[in-house]
Short mmCIF file of C-alpha atoms in Angstrom, two decimals:
data_model
loop_
_atom_site.label_atom_id
_atom_site.label_comp_id
_atom_site.label_asym_id
_atom_site.label_seq_id
_atom_site.Cartn_x
_atom_site.Cartn_y
_atom_site.Cartn_z
CA UNK O 1 0.06 -0.15 -0.10
CA UNK O 2 1.56 3.21 -0.62
CA UNK O 3 0.99 6.70 0.91
CA UNK O 4 0.53 10.22 -0.79
CA UNK O 5 3.39 12.83 0.96
CA UNK O 6 2.06 15.02 1.87
CA UNK O 7 2.53 18.75 0.43
CA UNK O 8 2.60 22.72 2.13
CA UNK O 9 0.23 22.92 4.68
CA UNK O 10 -0.10 19.48 5.52
CA UNK O 11 -2.35 18.21 2.23
CA UNK O 12 -1.60 15.83 -0.15
CA UNK O 13 -0.11 16.70 -3.20
CA UNK O 14 -1.66 15.94 -6.33
CA UNK O 15 -0.48 12.34 -7.97
CA UNK O 16 1.13 12.44 -11.26
CA UNK O 17 -0.18 12.18 -14.63
CA UNK O 18 0.65 9.35 -16.78
CA UNK O 19 3.98 10.77 -18.75
CA UNK O 20 5.53 12.05 -15.32
CA UNK O 21 4.58 15.25 -15.70
CA UNK O 22 3.56 16.97 -11.90
CA UNK O 23 -0.38 18.37 -11.91
CA UNK O 24 -1.28 21.85 -11.61
CA UNK O 25 -0.97 22.39 -8.06
CA UNK O 26 -3.98 24.44 -7.77
CA UNK O 27 -7.02 25.18 -10.12
CA UNK O 28 -5.83 28.96 -10.77
CA UNK O 29 -3.09 27.15 -12.57
CA UNK O 30 -4.47 24.41 -14.78
CA UNK O 31 -4.79 27.15 -17.37
CA UNK O 32 -0.84 28.72 -17.55
CA UNK O 33 0.41 25.56 -17.44
CA UNK O 34 -1.93 24.30 -20.32
CA UNK O 35 -0.92 26.82 -21.66
CA UNK O 36 3.22 26.87 -21.66
CA UNK O 37 5.20 25.65 -24.92
CA UNK O 38 2.33 27.86 -26.62
CA UNK O 39 4.24 29.40 -29.50
CA UNK O 40 3.12 32.68 -31.01
CA UNK O 41 1.93 30.63 -33.87
CA UNK O 42 0.25 27.85 -32.27
CA UNK O 43 -1.54 31.11 -30.14
CA UNK O 44 -2.51 32.32 -33.55
CA UNK O 45 -3.96 29.52 -35.17
CA UNK O 46 -6.09 29.25 -32.32
CA UNK O 47 -7.44 32.57 -32.75
CA UNK O 48 -8.24 32.08 -35.70
CA UNK O 49 -10.44 28.75 -35.25
CA UNK O 50 -12.01 30.70 -32.03
CA UNK O 51 -12.86 34.03 -33.88
CA UNK O 52 -14.41 34.41 -38.00
CA UNK O 53 -14.04 37.96 -37.73
CA UNK O 54 -10.85 37.73 -37.25
CA UNK O 55 -10.16 35.41 -40.67
CA UNK O 56 -12.45 37.35 -42.43
CA UNK O 57 -10.33 40.55 -41.54
CA UNK O 58 -7.29 39.10 -42.62
CA UNK O 59 -8.29 37.90 -46.20
CA UNK O 60 -9.93 41.95 -46.07
CA UNK O 61 -5.66 43.05 -45.09
CA UNK O 62 -4.03 40.55 -47.74
CA UNK O 63 -6.77 41.83 -50.60
CA UNK O 64 -5.91 45.49 -49.53
CA UNK O 65 -1.94 45.11 -49.64
CA UNK O 66 -2.24 42.58 -52.73
CA UNK O 67 -4.34 45.48 -54.72
CA UNK O 68 -2.16 48.17 -53.44
CA UNK O 69 1.10 46.18 -54.41
CA UNK O 70 -0.49 45.32 -58.10
CA UNK O 71 -2.42 48.46 -58.80
CA UNK O 72 -0.60 49.30 -61.75
CA UNK O 73 -1.96 45.71 -63.36
CA UNK O 74 -5.00 45.96 -61.89
CA UNK O 75 -5.79 49.63 -62.64
CA UNK O 76 -4.77 48.46 -66.28
CA UNK O 77 -7.28 45.49 -66.40
CA UNK O 78 -10.17 47.62 -67.14
CA UNK O 79 -9.06 49.34 -69.59
CA UNK O 80 -8.25 52.94 -67.74
CA UNK O 81 -5.84 55.02 -66.54
CA UNK O 82 -7.02 56.95 -63.02
CA UNK O 83 -6.51 60.26 -64.72
CA UNK O 84 -7.95 59.47 -68.06
CA UNK O 85 -11.16 61.33 -69.16
CA UNK O 86 -14.18 59.01 -70.87
CA UNK O 87 -16.44 62.21 -71.75
CA UNK O 88 -18.94 59.15 -73.40
CA UNK O 89 -19.57 58.19 -69.89
CA UNK O 90 -21.55 60.96 -68.67
CA UNK O 91 -24.56 62.80 -70.05
CA UNK O 92 -23.04 66.69 -70.85
CA UNK O 93 -26.94 68.48 -70.50
CA UNK O 94 -27.84 66.74 -67.12
CA UNK O 95 -24.99 68.05 -65.62
CA UNK O 96 -22.21 65.48 -66.56
CA UNK O 97 -24.10 62.86 -64.79
CA UNK O 98 -22.87 59.35 -65.69
CA UNK O 99 -24.88 57.61 -68.33
CA UNK O 100 -26.95 54.50 -66.93
CA UNK O 101 -27.55 52.91 -63.53
CA UNK O 102 -25.89 52.87 -60.34
CA UNK O 103 -23.01 55.62 -61.00
CA UNK O 104 -22.68 54.12 -65.28
CA UNK O 105 -21.34 50.46 -63.92
CA UNK O 106 -21.17 48.82 -67.38
CA UNK O 107 -18.39 46.05 -68.68
CA UNK O 108 -16.13 49.40 -69.53
CA UNK O 109 -16.64 50.73 -65.95
CA UNK O 110 -16.90 47.77 -63.53
CA UNK O 111 -17.33 50.32 -60.64
CA UNK O 112 -19.16 52.81 -63.23
CA UNK O 113 -17.56 56.71 -63.40
CA UNK O 114 -16.85 60.13 -62.17
CA UNK O 115 -19.49 62.46 -62.53
CA UNK O 116 -18.52 65.48 -64.69
CA UNK O 117 -14.79 64.10 -66.15
CA UNK O 118 -15.91 60.52 -66.12
CA UNK O 119 -12.58 59.08 -65.38
CA UNK O 120 -13.05 55.61 -64.13
CA UNK O 121 -13.73 54.44 -60.67
CA UNK O 122 -12.07 51.18 -60.22
CA UNK O 123 -8.60 52.87 -61.42
CA UNK O 124 -9.11 55.68 -58.91
CA UNK O 125 -9.74 53.04 -56.52
CA UNK O 126 -7.51 50.68 -56.89
CA UNK O 127 -4.70 53.54 -57.43
CA UNK O 128 -6.29 55.28 -53.76
CA UNK O 129 -5.17 52.00 -52.11
CA UNK O 130 -1.34 52.16 -53.09
CA UNK O 131 -1.58 55.77 -51.78
CA UNK O 132 -3.01 55.33 -48.90
CA UNK O 133 -1.37 51.81 -47.56
CA UNK O 134 2.10 53.29 -48.95
CA UNK O 135 1.35 56.82 -46.45
CA UNK O 136 -0.11 54.46 -43.87
CA UNK O 137 2.85 52.17 -43.72
CA UNK O 138 5.62 54.52 -44.43
CA UNK O 139 4.00 56.80 -41.45
CA UNK O 140 4.25 53.17 -39.34
CA UNK O 141 7.48 52.72 -39.88
CA UNK O 142 9.01 55.79 -38.78
CA UNK O 143 6.78 56.18 -35.67
CA UNK O 144 7.40 52.92 -34.50
CA UNK O 145 11.48 53.95 -35.30
CA UNK O 146 11.91 56.29 -32.96
CA UNK O 147 9.24 55.31 -30.23
CA UNK O 148 11.19 52.69 -29.93
CA UNK O 149 15.10 54.10 -29.84
CA UNK O 150 13.62 56.53 -28.46
CA UNK O 151 11.48 54.75 -25.31
CA UNK O 152 14.42 52.17 -24.99
CA UNK O 153 17.25 54.86 -24.31
CA UNK O 154 14.53 56.81 -21.78
CA UNK O 155 13.88 53.93 -20.06
CA UNK O 156 17.47 51.58 -19.71
CA UNK O 157 19.94 55.18 -19.68
CA UNK O 158 17.35 57.00 -17.21
CA UNK O 159 18.54 60.72 -15.17
CA UNK O 160 18.88 63.27 -18.06
CA UNK O 161 18.75 61.51 -20.75
CA UNK O 162 15.24 60.49 -19.88
CA UNK O 163 14.44 63.88 -18.98
CA UNK O 164 15.43 65.49 -21.55
CA UNK O 165 13.01 62.53 -23.57
CA UNK O 166 10.08 62.49 -21.34
CA UNK O 167 9.81 66.44 -22.00
CA UNK O 168 10.07 66.13 -25.92
CA UNK O 169 7.42 63.23 -25.87
CA UNK O 170 5.27 66.33 -23.60
CA UNK O 171 6.29 68.74 -26.09
CA UNK O 172 5.12 66.94 -29.22
CA UNK O 173 2.14 65.84 -27.86
CA UNK O 174 0.71 68.78 -26.45
CA UNK O 175 0.76 70.28 -30.06
CA UNK O 176 -2.32 69.85 -31.98
CA UNK O 177 -1.59 67.67 -34.30
CA UNK O 178 -3.78 67.76 -37.34
CA UNK O 179 -3.83 71.58 -37.23
CA UNK O 180 -0.12 71.86 -37.56
CA UNK O 181 -0.02 69.37 -40.08
CA UNK O 182 -2.84 70.91 -42.25
CA UNK O 183 -0.49 73.95 -41.56
CA UNK O 184 2.75 72.36 -42.72
CA UNK O 185 0.80 71.22 -45.97
CA UNK O 186 -0.64 73.75 -46.89
CA UNK O 187 2.10 76.20 -47.19
CA UNK O 188 4.43 73.27 -49.18
CA UNK O 189 3.72 73.77 -52.59
CA UNK O 190 6.61 71.95 -54.37
CA UNK O 191 7.13 69.10 -53.09
CA UNK O 192 6.10 65.63 -52.97
CA UNK O 193 2.93 65.69 -51.49
CA UNK O 194 3.16 61.49 -50.51
CA UNK O 195 6.80 61.82 -48.49
CA UNK O 196 5.35 64.78 -47.12
CA UNK O 197 2.37 63.33 -45.87
CA UNK O 198 4.48 60.77 -44.53
CA UNK O 199 7.24 62.75 -42.15
CA UNK O 200 4.22 64.81 -41.42
CA UNK O 201 2.90 62.00 -40.08
CA UNK O 202 5.79 60.49 -38.43
CA UNK O 203 7.18 62.74 -36.54
CA UNK O 204 3.47 63.97 -33.94
CA UNK O 205 2.79 59.69 -33.48
CA UNK O 206 5.98 58.25 -32.14
CA UNK O 207 5.90 59.84 -28.66
CA UNK O 208 3.11 57.26 -28.09
CA UNK O 209 4.98 54.49 -29.04
CA UNK O 210 7.99 55.29 -26.83
CA UNK O 211 5.89 55.97 -23.87
CA UNK O 212 4.84 52.49 -24.25
CA UNK O 213 8.77 50.79 -24.37
CA UNK O 214 10.21 53.12 -21.85
CA UNK O 215 7.47 51.26 -19.33
CA UNK O 216 8.16 48.24 -20.53
CA UNK O 217 12.12 49.11 -20.53
CA UNK O 218 12.26 49.84 -17.06
CA UNK O 219 10.58 46.41 -16.59
CA UNK O 220 13.42 45.06 -17.77
CA UNK O 221 16.27 46.38 -17.75
CA UNK O 222 16.03 44.99 -13.47
CA UNK O 223 15.82 41.52 -14.56
CA UNK O 224 17.98 38.81 -13.73
CA UNK O 225 19.40 37.86 -17.31
CA UNK O 226 19.90 41.97 -17.53
CA UNK O 227 22.01 42.33 -14.58
CA UNK O 228 23.99 38.98 -15.55
CA UNK O 229 25.21 40.69 -18.84
CA UNK O 230 25.85 43.90 -17.14
CA UNK O 231 28.12 42.01 -14.75
CA UNK O 232 29.44 39.83 -17.76
CA UNK O 233 30.75 42.73 -19.49
CA UNK O 234 28.94 43.24 -21.59
CA UNK O 235 27.87 46.76 -23.66
CA UNK O 236 25.16 49.14 -23.56
CA UNK O 237 24.31 48.89 -27.26
CA UNK O 238 25.05 44.93 -27.01
CA UNK O 239 22.23 44.62 -24.06
CA UNK O 240 19.85 46.58 -25.65
CA UNK O 241 19.89 45.39 -29.06
CA UNK O 242 20.36 41.46 -27.91
CA UNK O 243 18.26 41.74 -23.81
CA UNK O 244 16.05 44.46 -24.22
CA UNK O 245 14.42 45.05 -27.65
CA UNK O 246 13.14 41.23 -27.65
CA UNK O 247 11.45 41.77 -25.09
CA UNK O 248 10.11 44.92 -25.81
CA UNK O 249 9.05 43.98 -29.23
CA UNK O 250 5.94 41.44 -28.39
CA UNK O 251 4.11 44.76 -27.39
CA UNK O 252 5.90 46.98 -30.16
CA UNK O 253 4.72 44.74 -32.89
CA UNK O 254 0.92 44.51 -31.34
CA UNK O 255 0.46 48.75 -30.95
CA UNK O 256 2.30 48.76 -34.13
CA UNK O 257 -0.43 46.86 -35.83
CA UNK O 258 -3.50 49.17 -34.23
CA UNK O 259 -1.46 52.29 -35.64
CA UNK O 260 -2.35 51.56 -39.11
CA UNK O 261 -6.34 52.33 -39.16
CA UNK O 262 -5.04 55.56 -37.82
CA UNK O 263 -2.23 55.91 -40.25
CA UNK O 264 -5.12 55.44 -43.18
CA UNK O 265 -7.53 57.55 -41.53
CA UNK O 266 -4.93 60.56 -40.77
CA UNK O 267 -4.26 59.74 -44.93
CA UNK O 268 -8.04 60.42 -46.12
CA UNK O 269 -9.27 63.28 -43.57
CA UNK O 270 -6.34 65.26 -44.76
CA UNK O 271 -7.01 65.19 -47.92
CA UNK O 272 -10.67 64.72 -47.58
CA UNK O 273 -9.40 69.23 -46.44
CA UNK O 274 -7.77 69.57 -49.42
CA UNK O 275 -4.17 69.53 -47.71
CA UNK O 276 -2.85 65.78 -48.96
CA UNK O 277 -1.91 64.31 -52.45
CA UNK O 278 -2.94 66.85 -55.02
CA UNK O 279 -5.45 65.58 -58.61
CA UNK O 280 -4.58 63.64 -60.67
CA UNK O 281 -3.35 61.60 -57.96
CA UNK O 282 -6.39 59.47 -56.75
CA UNK O 283 -6.79 59.22 -52.77
CA UNK O 284 -9.66 57.89 -51.00
CA UNK O 285 -10.27 61.19 -48.87
CA UNK O 286 -9.88 63.35 -51.80
CA UNK O 287 -12.99 61.23 -53.74
CA UNK O 288 -15.06 61.32 -51.38
CA UNK O 289 -14.25 65.09 -51.10
CA UNK O 290 -15.54 65.32 -54.78
CA UNK O 291 -18.70 63.14 -54.44
CA UNK O 292 -20.14 65.21 -51.56
CA UNK O 293 -21.22 67.91 -54.36
CA UNK O 294 -22.89 64.77 -55.52
CA UNK O 295 -24.26 62.43 -53.18
CA UNK O 296 -27.65 63.20 -54.35
CA UNK O 297 -27.49 62.80 -58.20
CA UNK O 298 -24.27 60.23 -57.79
CA UNK O 299 -24.60 58.49 -54.63
CA UNK O 300 -22.39 55.89 -56.09
CA UNK O 301 -19.56 58.21 -56.19
CA UNK O 302 -19.95 58.96 -52.94
CA UNK O 303 -20.60 54.98 -51.12
CA UNK O 304 -18.01 53.63 -53.41
CA UNK O 305 -14.68 55.24 -51.75
CA UNK O 306 -16.67 55.19 -48.65
CA UNK O 307 -17.19 52.03 -47.93
CA UNK O 308 -13.35 51.08 -49.86
CA UNK O 309 -11.95 53.34 -46.42
CA UNK O 310 -14.77 51.91 -44.03
CA UNK O 311 -13.32 48.40 -44.70
CA UNK O 312 -9.92 49.20 -44.74
CA UNK O 313 -9.68 50.77 -41.54
CA UNK O 314 -12.25 48.30 -39.64
CA UNK O 315 -10.30 44.75 -41.61
CA UNK O 316 -6.67 46.38 -39.80
CA UNK O 317 -8.77 47.32 -36.35
CA UNK O 318 -9.95 43.56 -35.94
CA UNK O 319 -6.71 42.20 -36.81
CA UNK O 320 -4.33 44.51 -34.93
CA UNK O 321 -7.13 43.50 -32.18
CA UNK O 322 -6.77 40.05 -32.39
CA UNK O 323 -3.00 40.41 -32.74
CA UNK O 324 -2.37 42.78 -29.66
CA UNK O 325 -4.09 39.35 -27.42
CA UNK O 326 -1.43 37.08 -29.30
CA UNK O 327 2.02 38.93 -28.39
CA UNK O 328 0.29 41.03 -25.59
CA UNK O 329 -1.82 38.25 -22.61
CA UNK O 330 -1.20 40.77 -20.58
CA UNK O 331 -2.23 44.58 -22.01
CA UNK O 332 -5.75 42.43 -23.99
CA UNK O 333 -8.50 40.70 -22.54
CA UNK O 334 -8.22 37.00 -20.63
#
């Protein structure tokens, strides 16, 4: 007859499971034990199975990225360039209203045409996706790169470095960013609009990332493995790149995926206000602004770019929310 050795508090310890691994001590430890060994890819597959909306959003994100990457080729499938006029598709006697129903949708124009000009909406929407995603991804790269570098430096070195960088974050965040961006883009004339918009949006976005990274760095720089690397003679650069940066990468990636839809919306808002990309370069925000004058006579022209903008922002938001739960579980839902 075998006896069970008493555990902590005089209670019997739980028997081992068949494979020799001891069972969790308490019911609260069971979820943690079940999650042990789950890689990010396994968590991602589990999240995709659990949430159908994430699968749909992932498909939409891939579709928009593919659309932007192949815009010149995809836009040419309809046979029309984004700046090409088709006066035969509009009625000059009705204020340039598109001929046919639903904004002139036909085998020649798959999504219809713009009023007055007759430019093909499919070609302009596809090229608009390229402009929006290019600015969004490039501005996000600037924000994440600058914010991560500033946050790690402020959190690790502390002292005067932390004070200077923290005050710089406060000053940047105190600016009314939208008004300042409108002013800067309004006075800049003979410059590349896409490059200028990317830079301006990125300049005002980095403090948010820097604050997140600074907080993570403050909690990591006193960990045992960082102290061991410091005692072992590792240089600060090696500690930052080999020990601190991998520790903050999960929250940074999660935060990055939630930045992209905000960047898309910001670009659309600036283009809507007339300070974004200049015609004839297409942009969803610019198209929505131009369609306001025709929403009663041609609501299709207003609806199509609005639907594409809504779906892009929604898809990136849902996907970013799911990635946050996977990569930064402590900051997500339980």
